[in-house]
Short mmCIF file of C-alpha atoms in Angstrom, two decimals:
data_model
loop_
_atom_site.label_atom_id
_atom_site.label_comp_id
_atom_site.label_asym_id
_atom_site.label_seq_id
_atom_site.Cartn_x
_atom_site.Cartn_y
_atom_site.Cartn_z
CA UNK R 1 78.26 135.35 114.97
CA UNK R 2 78.69 132.32 113.19
CA UNK R 3 77.07 129.03 114.14
CA UNK R 4 79.36 127.09 116.39
CA UNK R 5 79.17 123.24 114.84
CA UNK R 6 80.20 120.46 116.66
CA UNK R 7 82.42 117.55 114.94
CA UNK R 8 81.89 114.10 115.67
CA UNK R 9 84.15 111.08 114.31
CA UNK R 10 84.53 107.55 114.76
CA UNK R 11 86.81 105.25 113.31
CA UNK R 12 86.83 102.06 112.01
CA UNK R 13 90.63 100.70 111.73
CA UNK R 14 91.37 97.51 109.74
CA UNK R 15 95.07 96.30 110.70
CA UNK R 16 96.40 93.37 108.72
CA UNK R 17 97.72 90.70 111.76
CA UNK R 18 101.27 89.79 111.23
CA UNK R 19 101.24 85.95 110.82
CA UNK R 20 102.86 83.26 108.62
CA UNK R 21 99.28 81.99 107.25
CA UNK R 22 96.03 83.62 107.00
CA UNK R 23 93.36 83.49 109.51
CA UNK R 24 91.18 80.43 108.47
CA UNK R 25 93.87 78.34 106.01
CA UNK R 26 96.86 77.52 105.60
CA UNK R 27 98.22 79.72 102.67
CA UNK R 28 100.78 82.16 103.50
CA UNK R 29 100.38 85.53 104.26
CA UNK R 30 102.91 87.59 102.43
CA UNK R 31 102.73 91.44 101.34
CA UNK R 32 104.19 90.75 97.78
CA UNK R 33 104.08 87.74 95.59
CA UNK R 34 103.28 87.07 92.03
CA UNK R 35 99.50 87.31 91.55
CA UNK R 36 97.29 84.59 93.00
CA UNK R 37 100.23 82.71 94.31
CA UNK R 38 99.05 82.63 97.60
CA UNK R 39 95.66 81.54 97.50
CA UNK R 40 94.04 78.09 99.18
CA UNK R 41 91.02 76.30 98.19
CA UNK R 42 89.25 78.09 100.84
CA UNK R 43 90.14 81.32 99.53
CA UNK R 44 89.00 80.69 96.31
CA UNK R 45 85.61 79.71 97.70
CA UNK R 46 85.95 76.00 96.05
CA UNK R 47 82.76 73.77 98.03
CA UNK R 48 83.61 71.54 100.44
CA UNK R 49 86.68 73.19 101.62
CA UNK R 50 86.17 74.11 105.45
CA UNK R 51 88.04 77.14 107.67
CA UNK R 52 90.32 76.24 110.45
CA UNK R 53 91.26 78.97 113.05
CA UNK R 54 94.75 80.57 113.18
CA UNK R 55 95.79 80.75 116.48
CA UNK R 56 98.37 83.60 116.15
CA UNK R 57 95.94 85.39 115.22
CA UNK R 58 93.82 85.00 118.48
CA UNK R 59 96.82 86.27 120.19
CA UNK R 60 97.38 88.98 118.16
CA UNK R 61 93.69 90.23 118.69
CA UNK R 62 94.13 89.10 123.16
CA UNK R 63 97.49 91.64 122.98
CA UNK R 64 95.53 94.10 120.80
CA UNK R 65 92.28 93.98 123.59
CA UNK R 66 94.93 94.43 126.63
CA UNK R 67 96.71 97.34 125.51
CA UNK R 68 93.36 98.95 124.50
CA UNK R 69 92.06 98.09 127.98
CA UNK R 70 89.56 95.95 126.59
CA UNK R 71 87.56 93.18 128.40
CA UNK R 72 88.25 89.89 126.40
CA UNK R 73 85.44 87.77 126.23
CA UNK R 74 85.79 84.15 127.32
CA UNK R 75 83.35 83.22 124.52
CA UNK R 76 82.71 84.50 120.91
CA UNK R 77 81.45 83.69 117.84
CA UNK R 78 82.26 84.40 114.32
CA UNK R 79 79.25 85.33 111.57
CA UNK R 80 79.16 85.57 107.83
CA UNK R 81 78.34 88.89 106.07
CA UNK R 82 77.07 88.34 102.93
CA UNK R 83 78.03 90.50 99.88
CA UNK R 84 79.11 89.80 96.40
CA UNK R 85 82.23 91.14 94.99
CA UNK R 86 84.71 89.53 92.47
CA UNK R 87 87.45 89.60 95.44
CA UNK R 88 85.54 87.77 98.02
CA UNK R 89 84.56 84.72 95.90
CA UNK R 90 83.02 82.60 98.51
CA UNK R 91 80.46 85.33 98.37
CA UNK R 92 80.74 86.46 101.95
CA UNK R 93 83.11 87.62 105.07
CA UNK R 94 83.79 85.50 107.77
CA UNK R 95 83.77 88.21 110.84
CA UNK R 96 82.29 88.77 114.52
CA UNK R 97 79.10 90.49 114.10
CA UNK R 98 77.28 89.23 117.43
CA UNK R 99 79.58 88.98 120.29
CA UNK R 100 83.34 89.90 119.10
CA UNK R 101 86.32 88.89 120.79
CA UNK R 102 86.80 91.96 122.86
CA UNK R 103 84.58 95.24 123.65
CA UNK R 104 84.53 97.96 125.69
CA UNK R 105 87.95 99.50 125.97
CA UNK R 106 89.87 102.37 125.64
CA UNK R 107 92.95 104.70 124.79
CA UNK R 108 94.33 107.83 126.02
CA UNK R 109 96.98 109.28 123.72
CA UNK R 110 98.63 112.57 122.60
CA UNK R 111 96.80 115.13 120.53
CA UNK R 112 99.57 117.05 119.07
CA UNK R 113 100.07 119.48 116.12
CA UNK R 114 102.92 117.80 113.50
CA UNK R 115 104.79 121.47 113.45
CA UNK R 116 105.02 121.13 117.51
CA UNK R 117 104.11 124.76 117.55
CA UNK R 118 102.11 123.54 120.55
CA UNK R 119 102.82 121.07 123.51
CA UNK R 120 100.69 117.77 123.00
CA UNK R 121 97.49 117.49 125.17
CA UNK R 122 95.76 114.26 126.21
CA UNK R 123 92.83 112.93 125.11
CA UNK R 124 90.92 109.19 125.54
CA UNK R 125 88.63 107.86 122.92
CA UNK R 126 86.23 104.57 123.69
CA UNK R 127 86.75 101.29 121.80
CA UNK R 128 83.83 99.69 121.33
CA UNK R 129 85.12 96.45 120.02
CA UNK R 130 87.78 94.54 118.53
CA UNK R 131 86.45 91.60 115.42
CA UNK R 132 88.76 89.20 114.28
CA UNK R 133 88.09 88.59 110.30
CA UNK R 134 88.79 87.88 106.63
CA UNK R 135 90.46 90.24 104.41
CA UNK R 136 89.23 90.53 100.47
CA UNK R 137 91.39 89.84 97.52
CA UNK R 138 91.89 92.91 95.38
CA UNK R 139 90.81 94.39 92.64
CA UNK R 140 93.05 95.89 89.84
CA UNK R 141 91.10 98.03 87.18
CA UNK R 142 92.54 98.15 83.40
CA UNK R 143 90.62 100.84 82.16
CA UNK R 144 92.53 101.09 78.51
CA UNK R 145 90.78 97.54 78.14
CA UNK R 146 87.70 98.24 80.15
CA UNK R 147 88.45 95.06 82.37
CA UNK R 148 89.20 94.41 86.24
CA UNK R 149 91.61 91.60 87.55
CA UNK R 150 91.72 89.84 90.35
CA UNK R 151 94.48 88.99 92.93
CA UNK R 152 93.24 86.93 95.74
CA UNK R 153 96.74 86.68 97.53
CA UNK R 154 95.08 88.76 99.90
CA UNK R 155 91.98 87.10 100.56
CA UNK R 156 91.46 85.39 103.70
CA UNK R 157 94.35 87.29 105.56
CA UNK R 158 93.87 88.02 109.32
CA UNK R 159 92.26 91.41 110.12
CA UNK R 160 91.57 93.20 113.30
CA UNK R 161 88.74 95.54 113.07
CA UNK R 162 89.04 98.22 115.55
CA UNK R 163 86.08 100.05 116.25
CA UNK R 164 85.55 103.28 117.84
CA UNK R 165 82.90 105.37 119.56
CA UNK R 166 82.26 108.74 117.81
CA UNK R 167 84.71 110.53 120.40
CA UNK R 168 87.16 112.36 118.41
CA UNK R 169 86.05 116.24 117.98
CA UNK R 170 88.52 117.17 115.53
CA UNK R 171 90.69 116.01 112.38
CA UNK R 172 93.87 115.99 114.46
CA UNK R 173 92.49 114.25 116.79
CA UNK R 174 91.23 111.57 114.71
CA UNK R 175 94.76 111.60 112.74
CA UNK R 176 96.87 111.61 116.02
CA UNK R 177 94.38 108.70 117.56
CA UNK R 178 95.46 106.31 114.37
CA UNK R 179 98.83 107.35 114.81
CA UNK R 180 99.17 106.09 118.44
CA UNK R 181 96.97 102.98 117.73
CA UNK R 182 99.37 101.78 114.78
CA UNK R 183 102.50 102.80 116.84
CA UNK R 184 101.10 100.45 119.47
CA UNK R 185 100.05 97.86 116.77
CA UNK R 186 103.63 97.55 115.67
CA UNK R 187 105.29 97.55 119.57
CA UNK R 188 102.99 94.36 119.87
CA UNK R 189 104.28 92.78 116.94
CA UNK R 190 100.57 92.32 115.79
CA UNK R 191 100.68 94.37 112.43
CA UNK R 192 103.54 96.29 110.68
CA UNK R 193 101.36 99.08 110.02
CA UNK R 194 102.53 100.10 106.28
CA UNK R 195 99.63 101.90 105.33
CA UNK R 196 100.88 102.08 101.59
CA UNK R 197 100.55 98.40 101.21
CA UNK R 198 97.24 98.22 102.79
CA UNK R 199 98.11 96.40 106.02
CA UNK R 200 96.23 99.28 107.81
CA UNK R 201 93.43 100.88 106.34
CA UNK R 202 91.00 103.29 108.32
CA UNK R 203 87.37 104.02 107.50
CA UNK R 204 86.06 107.44 108.91
CA UNK R 205 82.54 107.92 110.09
CA UNK R 206 81.79 112.19 110.30
CA UNK R 207 79.16 114.00 111.33
CA UNK R 208 77.98 117.39 112.13
CA UNK R 209 76.14 118.34 115.40
CA UNK R 210 74.41 121.64 116.42
CA UNK R 211 75.03 120.45 120.20
CA UNK R 212 76.57 117.83 121.90
CA UNK R 213 73.06 115.46 122.74
CA UNK R 214 71.65 116.32 118.91
CA UNK R 215 71.38 113.19 116.32
CA UNK R 216 72.27 113.71 113.05
CA UNK R 217 73.35 111.87 109.92
CA UNK R 218 76.83 110.63 109.15
CA UNK R 219 78.82 109.52 106.22
CA UNK R 220 81.54 107.05 106.21
CA UNK R 221 84.93 107.80 104.09
CA UNK R 222 85.85 104.03 103.08
CA UNK R 223 89.75 103.19 103.13
CA UNK R 224 92.35 105.96 104.17
CA UNK R 225 95.39 104.86 103.61
CA UNK R 226 97.31 107.39 104.84
CA UNK R 227 97.56 109.48 108.36
CA UNK R 228 97.32 112.93 106.35
CA UNK R 229 94.69 111.57 103.96
CA UNK R 230 92.61 111.11 106.90
CA UNK R 231 93.50 114.74 108.26
CA UNK R 232 92.39 116.30 105.09
CA UNK R 233 89.12 113.91 104.77
CA UNK R 234 87.70 114.67 107.83
CA UNK R 235 88.27 118.48 107.20
CA UNK R 236 86.64 118.36 103.72
CA UNK R 237 83.46 116.34 104.74
CA UNK R 238 82.63 118.12 107.62
CA UNK R 239 83.37 121.82 105.93
CA UNK R 240 80.70 119.84 103.42
CA UNK R 241 78.41 118.96 105.84
CA UNK R 242 78.23 122.29 107.72
CA UNK R 243 77.82 123.61 104.37
CA UNK R 244 74.87 121.27 103.80
CA UNK R 245 73.15 121.88 107.12
CA UNK R 246 73.74 125.96 107.13
CA UNK R 247 71.88 126.11 103.73
CA UNK R 248 69.04 123.58 104.76
CA UNK R 249 69.76 120.85 102.52
CA UNK R 250 69.31 117.19 104.30
CA UNK R 251 72.85 114.99 104.85
CA UNK R 252 72.35 112.07 103.23
CA UNK R 253 73.77 109.14 104.95
CA UNK R 254 76.20 107.42 102.06
CA UNK R 255 79.57 105.72 101.93
CA UNK R 256 82.53 108.08 100.69
CA UNK R 257 85.54 107.92 98.96
CA UNK R 258 88.65 110.39 99.31
CA UNK R 259 89.95 111.89 95.90
CA UNK R 260 93.73 112.62 97.05
CA UNK R 261 94.00 114.66 93.70
CA UNK R 262 91.20 117.21 94.38
CA UNK R 263 91.12 117.05 98.07
CA UNK R 264 87.04 115.84 98.22
CA UNK R 265 85.10 113.26 99.10
CA UNK R 266 83.14 111.32 96.72
CA UNK R 267 80.14 109.62 96.98
CA UNK R 268 80.59 105.21 96.15
CA UNK R 269 76.61 104.41 97.45
CA UNK R 270 74.04 104.33 100.07
CA UNK R 271 75.42 103.48 103.01
CA UNK R 272 74.40 99.74 104.14
CA UNK R 273 72.16 98.78 106.75
CA UNK R 274 73.14 95.82 108.66
CA UNK R 275 69.89 93.74 107.12
CA UNK R 276 71.75 94.06 103.40
CA UNK R 277 74.37 91.90 104.64
CA UNK R 278 72.14 89.10 105.77
CA UNK R 279 74.45 88.57 108.69
CA UNK R 280 74.15 84.50 110.17
CA UNK R 281 76.16 82.68 112.46
CA UNK R 282 79.17 80.79 110.47
CA UNK R 283 78.34 77.22 110.26
CA UNK R 284 81.58 75.87 110.42
CA UNK R 285 83.39 77.34 112.92
CA UNK R 286 82.48 76.71 116.64
CA UNK R 287 82.37 79.28 119.08
CA UNK R 288 86.14 80.71 120.09
CA UNK R 289 86.42 79.68 123.71
CA UNK R 290 89.50 81.22 126.16
CA UNK R 291 90.57 81.21 129.46
CA UNK R 292 92.50 82.73 132.00
CA UNK R 293 94.37 81.81 135.26
CA UNK R 294 90.88 81.78 136.96
CA UNK R 295 89.37 79.24 134.78
CA UNK R 296 88.28 75.66 136.98
CA UNK R 297 90.79 73.48 136.68
CA UNK R 298 89.59 70.68 134.31
CA UNK R 299 91.69 68.94 131.39
CA UNK R 300 89.09 69.61 128.89
CA UNK R 301 90.16 73.12 129.01
CA UNK R 302 93.99 72.37 129.03
CA UNK R 303 94.22 73.24 125.23
CA UNK R 304 92.14 76.30 125.21
CA UNK R 305 94.17 79.35 124.69
CA UNK R 306 95.05 81.37 128.12
CA UNK R 307 94.45 84.68 128.15
CA UNK R 308 97.15 85.16 131.23
CA UNK R 309 99.71 83.62 128.99
CA UNK R 310 99.39 85.43 126.18
CA UNK R 311 99.41 88.67 127.86
CA UNK R 312 102.32 87.93 130.71
CA UNK R 313 105.30 89.11 128.52
CA UNK R 314 103.77 92.05 126.78
CA UNK R 315 106.14 94.90 126.59
CA UNK R 316 106.43 98.28 128.03
CA UNK R 317 103.75 100.46 126.14
CA UNK R 318 104.82 103.59 123.93
CA UNK R 319 103.07 105.90 125.85
CA UNK R 320 105.41 104.47 129.11
CA UNK R 321 108.48 104.54 127.09
CA UNK R 322 107.57 108.25 126.66
CA UNK R 323 106.61 108.94 130.11
CA UNK R 324 110.26 107.61 130.91
CA UNK R 325 112.29 109.76 128.28
CA UNK R 326 110.44 112.97 129.53
CA UNK R 327 109.96 112.53 133.04
CA UNK R 328 113.80 110.40 133.96
CA UNK R 329 115.90 110.93 131.08
CA UNK R 330 114.64 114.76 130.22
CA UNK R 331 114.59 114.53 127.11
CA UNK R 332 112.68 116.91 125.07
CA UNK R 333 108.81 116.19 124.41
CA UNK R 334 109.58 116.35 120.57
CA UNK R 335 112.89 114.44 120.95
CA UNK R 336 110.83 111.52 123.22
CA UNK R 337 107.57 111.18 120.58
CA UNK R 338 109.92 110.87 117.79
CA UNK R 339 112.11 108.54 119.14
CA UNK R 340 108.94 106.14 120.23
CA UNK R 341 107.35 106.74 117.07
CA UNK R 342 110.10 105.70 115.23
CA UNK R 343 110.97 103.01 117.09
CA UNK R 344 114.57 104.31 118.19
CA UNK R 345 114.04 104.38 122.24
CA UNK R 346 116.02 100.87 123.02
CA UNK R 347 118.56 101.76 120.73
CA UNK R 348 118.64 105.55 122.18
CA UNK R 349 118.97 104.06 126.17
CA UNK R 350 121.36 101.47 125.26
CA UNK R 351 123.52 104.57 123.95
CA UNK R 352 123.10 106.44 127.21
CA UNK R 353 124.15 103.59 129.06
CA UNK R 354 127.36 103.05 126.78
CA UNK R 355 128.10 106.40 127.35
CA UNK R 356 127.59 108.06 130.62
CA UNK R 357 129.55 111.30 129.89
CA UNK R 358 127.62 112.46 127.34
CA UNK R 359 124.29 114.63 127.70
CA UNK R 360 121.26 112.32 126.68
CA UNK R 361 120.03 115.33 124.79
CA UNK R 362 122.61 115.63 122.58
CA UNK R 363 122.54 112.11 121.60
CA UNK R 364 118.78 111.89 120.65
CA UNK R 365 119.47 114.90 118.78
CA UNK R 366 122.23 113.23 116.50
CA UNK R 367 120.02 110.11 115.82
CA UNK R 368 116.97 112.43 115.04
CA UNK R 369 118.61 115.00 112.83
CA UNK R 370 121.29 112.29 111.18
CA UNK R 371 120.63 108.69 112.27
CA UNK R 372 117.12 108.63 111.53
CA UNK R 373 117.58 110.27 107.72
CA UNK R 374 120.33 107.82 107.31
CA UNK R 375 118.60 104.93 108.04
CA UNK R 376 115.86 106.13 105.87
CA UNK R 377 117.76 106.68 102.68
CA UNK R 378 119.56 103.30 103.08
CA UNK R 379 116.04 101.49 103.90
CA UNK R 380 117.89 99.94 106.94
CA UNK R 381 116.05 99.13 110.07
CA UNK R 382 117.26 100.25 113.37
CA UNK R 383 118.08 96.66 114.32
CA UNK R 384 120.09 95.90 111.16
CA UNK R 385 121.78 99.34 112.06
CA UNK R 386 125.68 98.75 111.62
CA UNK R 387 126.45 102.20 113.67
CA UNK R 388 126.27 100.37 117.12
CA UNK R 389 124.70 102.38 120.20
CA UNK R 390 127.83 102.15 121.63
CA UNK R 391 129.71 103.93 118.33
CA UNK R 392 126.67 106.56 118.02
CA UNK R 393 127.57 107.47 121.81
CA UNK R 394 131.15 107.40 120.80
CA UNK R 395 130.91 110.03 117.74
CA UNK R 396 128.56 112.10 119.67
CA UNK R 397 130.79 112.26 122.10
CA UNK R 398 133.88 113.35 120.20
CA UNK R 399 131.72 116.15 118.41
CA UNK R 400 130.97 117.33 121.88
CA UNK R 401 134.50 117.40 123.04
CA UNK R 402 135.70 119.36 120.16
CA UNK R 403 137.50 116.83 118.69
CA UNK R 404 136.09 116.78 115.08
CA UNK R 405 133.33 118.84 113.46
CA UNK R 406 129.39 117.84 113.28
CA UNK R 407 130.42 117.62 109.30
CA UNK R 408 132.97 114.95 109.99
CA UNK R 409 131.15 113.02 112.29
CA UNK R 410 128.30 112.96 109.22
CA UNK R 411 130.39 111.73 106.38
CA UNK R 412 131.98 109.08 109.76
CA UNK R 413 127.99 107.97 109.80
CA UNK R 414 128.40 107.33 106.14
CA UNK R 415 131.35 105.20 105.73
CA UNK R 416 129.89 102.95 108.43
CA UNK R 417 126.74 102.89 106.87
CA UNK R 418 128.63 101.99 103.38
CA UNK R 419 130.26 98.74 104.70
CA UNK R 420 133.22 100.48 106.84
CA UNK R 421 133.80 98.19 110.14
CA UNK R 422 135.64 100.19 111.68
CA UNK R 423 134.70 102.46 115.17
CA UNK R 424 134.54 106.13 115.00
CA UNK R 425 137.40 107.18 117.05
CA UNK R 426 139.17 104.55 114.50
CA UNK R 427 138.19 106.05 111.41
CA UNK R 428 139.13 109.45 112.90
CA UNK R 429 142.61 108.14 113.61
CA UNK R 430 143.39 106.48 109.88
CA UNK R 431 141.57 109.78 107.91
CA UNK R 432 143.63 112.32 110.27
CA UNK R 433 140.39 114.03 110.81
CA UNK R 434 140.92 115.30 113.98
CA UNK R 435 140.73 118.90 114.99
CA UNK R 436 143.52 121.12 114.82
CA UNK R 437 144.22 123.62 117.89
CA UNK R 438 147.67 124.44 117.20
CA UNK R 439 147.75 128.14 117.26
CA UNK R 440 150.93 128.26 115.14
CA UNK R 441 149.27 126.40 112.57
CA UNK R 442 146.13 128.33 112.30
CA UNK R 443 147.95 131.79 112.56
CA UNK R 444 150.04 130.91 109.69
CA UNK R 445 146.57 129.88 107.28
CA UNK R 446 144.88 132.78 108.84
CA UNK R 447 147.90 134.86 107.49
CA UNK R 448 148.58 133.83 104.25
CA UNK R 449 144.76 133.64 103.02
CA UNK R 450 144.29 137.51 104.39
CA UNK R 451 146.85 138.22 101.53
CA UNK R 452 145.04 136.24 99.39
CA UNK R 453 141.88 137.69 99.62
CA UNK R 454 142.67 140.66 100.62
CA UNK R 455 139.34 142.36 99.68
CA UNK R 456 137.51 139.96 101.54
CA UNK R 457 140.05 140.60 105.05
CA UNK R 458 139.38 144.51 104.76
CA UNK R 459 135.46 143.85 104.43
CA UNK R 460 135.34 141.61 107.27
CA UNK R 461 137.53 144.43 109.33
CA UNK R 462 134.68 146.81 108.34
CA UNK R 463 132.41 144.09 110.44
CA UNK R 464 130.70 142.84 107.35
CA UNK R 465 129.48 139.01 108.68
CA UNK R 466 129.40 137.70 105.21
CA UNK R 467 132.61 138.43 104.24
CA UNK R 468 133.93 137.18 107.95
CA UNK R 469 132.07 133.96 106.92
CA UNK R 470 133.49 133.85 103.68
CA UNK R 471 137.25 134.53 105.35
CA UNK R 472 136.90 131.51 107.72
CA UNK R 473 135.75 128.99 104.77
CA UNK R 474 138.60 129.90 102.93
CA UNK R 475 141.23 129.19 105.92
CA UNK R 476 139.22 125.90 106.55
CA UNK R 477 139.61 124.97 102.82
CA UNK R 478 143.48 125.58 103.63
CA UNK R 479 143.33 123.09 106.36
CA UNK R 480 141.07 120.69 104.95
CA UNK R 481 138.53 121.86 107.61
CA UNK R 482 140.39 120.60 110.76
CA UNK R 483 140.69 124.15 112.13
CA UNK R 484 139.40 124.35 115.61
CA UNK R 485 136.24 126.76 115.36
CA UNK R 486 137.00 128.56 118.92
CA UNK R 487 140.80 128.67 118.58
CA UNK R 488 140.10 130.02 114.79
CA UNK R 489 137.58 132.60 115.82
CA UNK R 490 139.87 133.90 117.86
CA UNK R 491 143.19 134.14 115.89
CA UNK R 492 141.38 135.58 113.11
CA UNK R 493 139.76 138.66 115.16
CA UNK R 494 143.54 139.35 116.33
CA UNK R 495 144.99 139.36 112.85
CA UNK R 496 142.09 141.62 111.26
CA UNK R 497 142.62 143.79 114.19
CA UNK R 498 146.33 144.07 113.10
CA UNK R 499 145.43 144.95 109.33
#
C-alpha cells in the first residue's frame, strides 16, 4: 500500500492597498501610467528624502485585521529589509519585521470544487500576522537587446503582507482560501485584487510530511498571479517533493518560480534566511501608535488613529451575505456563492425587493446566466449597469408570466446595454415582442407549415423527435418566434393526429 504523505501549505499574500498615493511618499498610486511618471524623490532613493506614513494604508490594515479576527497592536514598528535589486533604488524595503500591525487572526472559509460536483465544506486557517510595507518597482527584460528596463511607478506603493500558518492540507484549500481572502479585501475596499495587474500576488510555502508532527524542509513558490496557477503549482511541487522523499533524496529549501507553460516549478535561488536581509529598525519612522475608545483621555492622543472609529462602519462580510442568501432567501448554494463572489448580492436583493411576485431563484439564475456575461463582455461594473434592479425583476417577471420568450429577454438586455433607455416592458411593446396565444393564428401557421414541409410532418407523426423540433422551428419562423410554446405544442399535436 502506497504511503500517505501529508501536504502542508502556508501562504504569504501581498495585497496592493487601494490608495490615491503611495505608502511613504506623495506620488500617485495608479495601475496604468507611462513608465517612471509616478516617482517621488523618495521612491527613486535620492539621499536626504524622508518617508511620511500614509494614514489610508494604516486604515486599510486595520479593516483587514478586523475582518480576519486579528489582534491589532496599538504599537508597531517599521524595519529595513536590505536587498539589492535594480527595481529597489533605496537598497532596502521598509516593512514590519519585529512587531507587525496585526497578529494572531483566523479565517473560516468554504472549500469547494469549482465544478460544484461536491458541496462546500469549511476549513479554518490561522493568520500569523499582517504587516505594512512598500512594493518594489518592475524590471522589464528585453532579451533581444540583452538589457533590462526599470519602471519605478510601482516602487513605494503600499502593500499589506498577510502571512498564514501552514494549516492548508491540499491545493484546493490553498486556492479557495486565497479566493475568499481576495473577496474580503475587495468587499472592504482595501484592494482591487486584479491579479493580472499584480495587485494581488501569492507566495506558497509547500512541505511534505510523513506524519503531522514531522519537521521537513519547505520550498517557497514566488509570485503566483492567478488562483488556478496557485493550485497547479502547489500540486506539482507536492508531487515533486513526494518523489524525492520516496527515492531517498534530500529536499532543498529553496525559492521557486512557476512556469505555467510547462506546469512545473523551477529553482530561482536558495531560500534566504533572516540574516541575509540584515533587518534593522527604520530610523526615519517613529513607532506606529494607535488608540481605541478605551484609551486614556489625553489630548496628546487625539491625533492618533482610533481603531474603533475605523472599524465601526465595516460592512457585512461575504460569509454573512452568503448565509443570508442561502438561509433566508433560500437560494441554491452555487447561486449564493456566485452572486457574492461577483459582487452582485446587493443588486440581487434590490431586484427581489422590487419584484416580490417573482421567485428569487429565477432572478438569480437570470443574473448569473445572462446579466453577468453581458457585464463581462461590455467591461461594465454592476454599479454602472444600465439595467436597473427594478428592470431586471420586471424582465424576469415577463418571462416567468410567459409574456415573452427567454430569447426575447436576452435581446432586451442587449438593447439596454447598447444604450436604449426604455424599460423591458416598453421595448416589448414597441417591437411587438409579446407572445401570441391566439389559437386561430397559430393553427393557421401550423397548417401552412405542415403542407410546406410535408416530409417533416410525416416523420414527426411517426414519433421522430428531431423532425418534430424542426417542424416547431419552422412554425416559429413563420410567426417571428412569437407563438406561445405551450399553445403551439397543443395545436401541433392535434394537427399531426389529423394528418
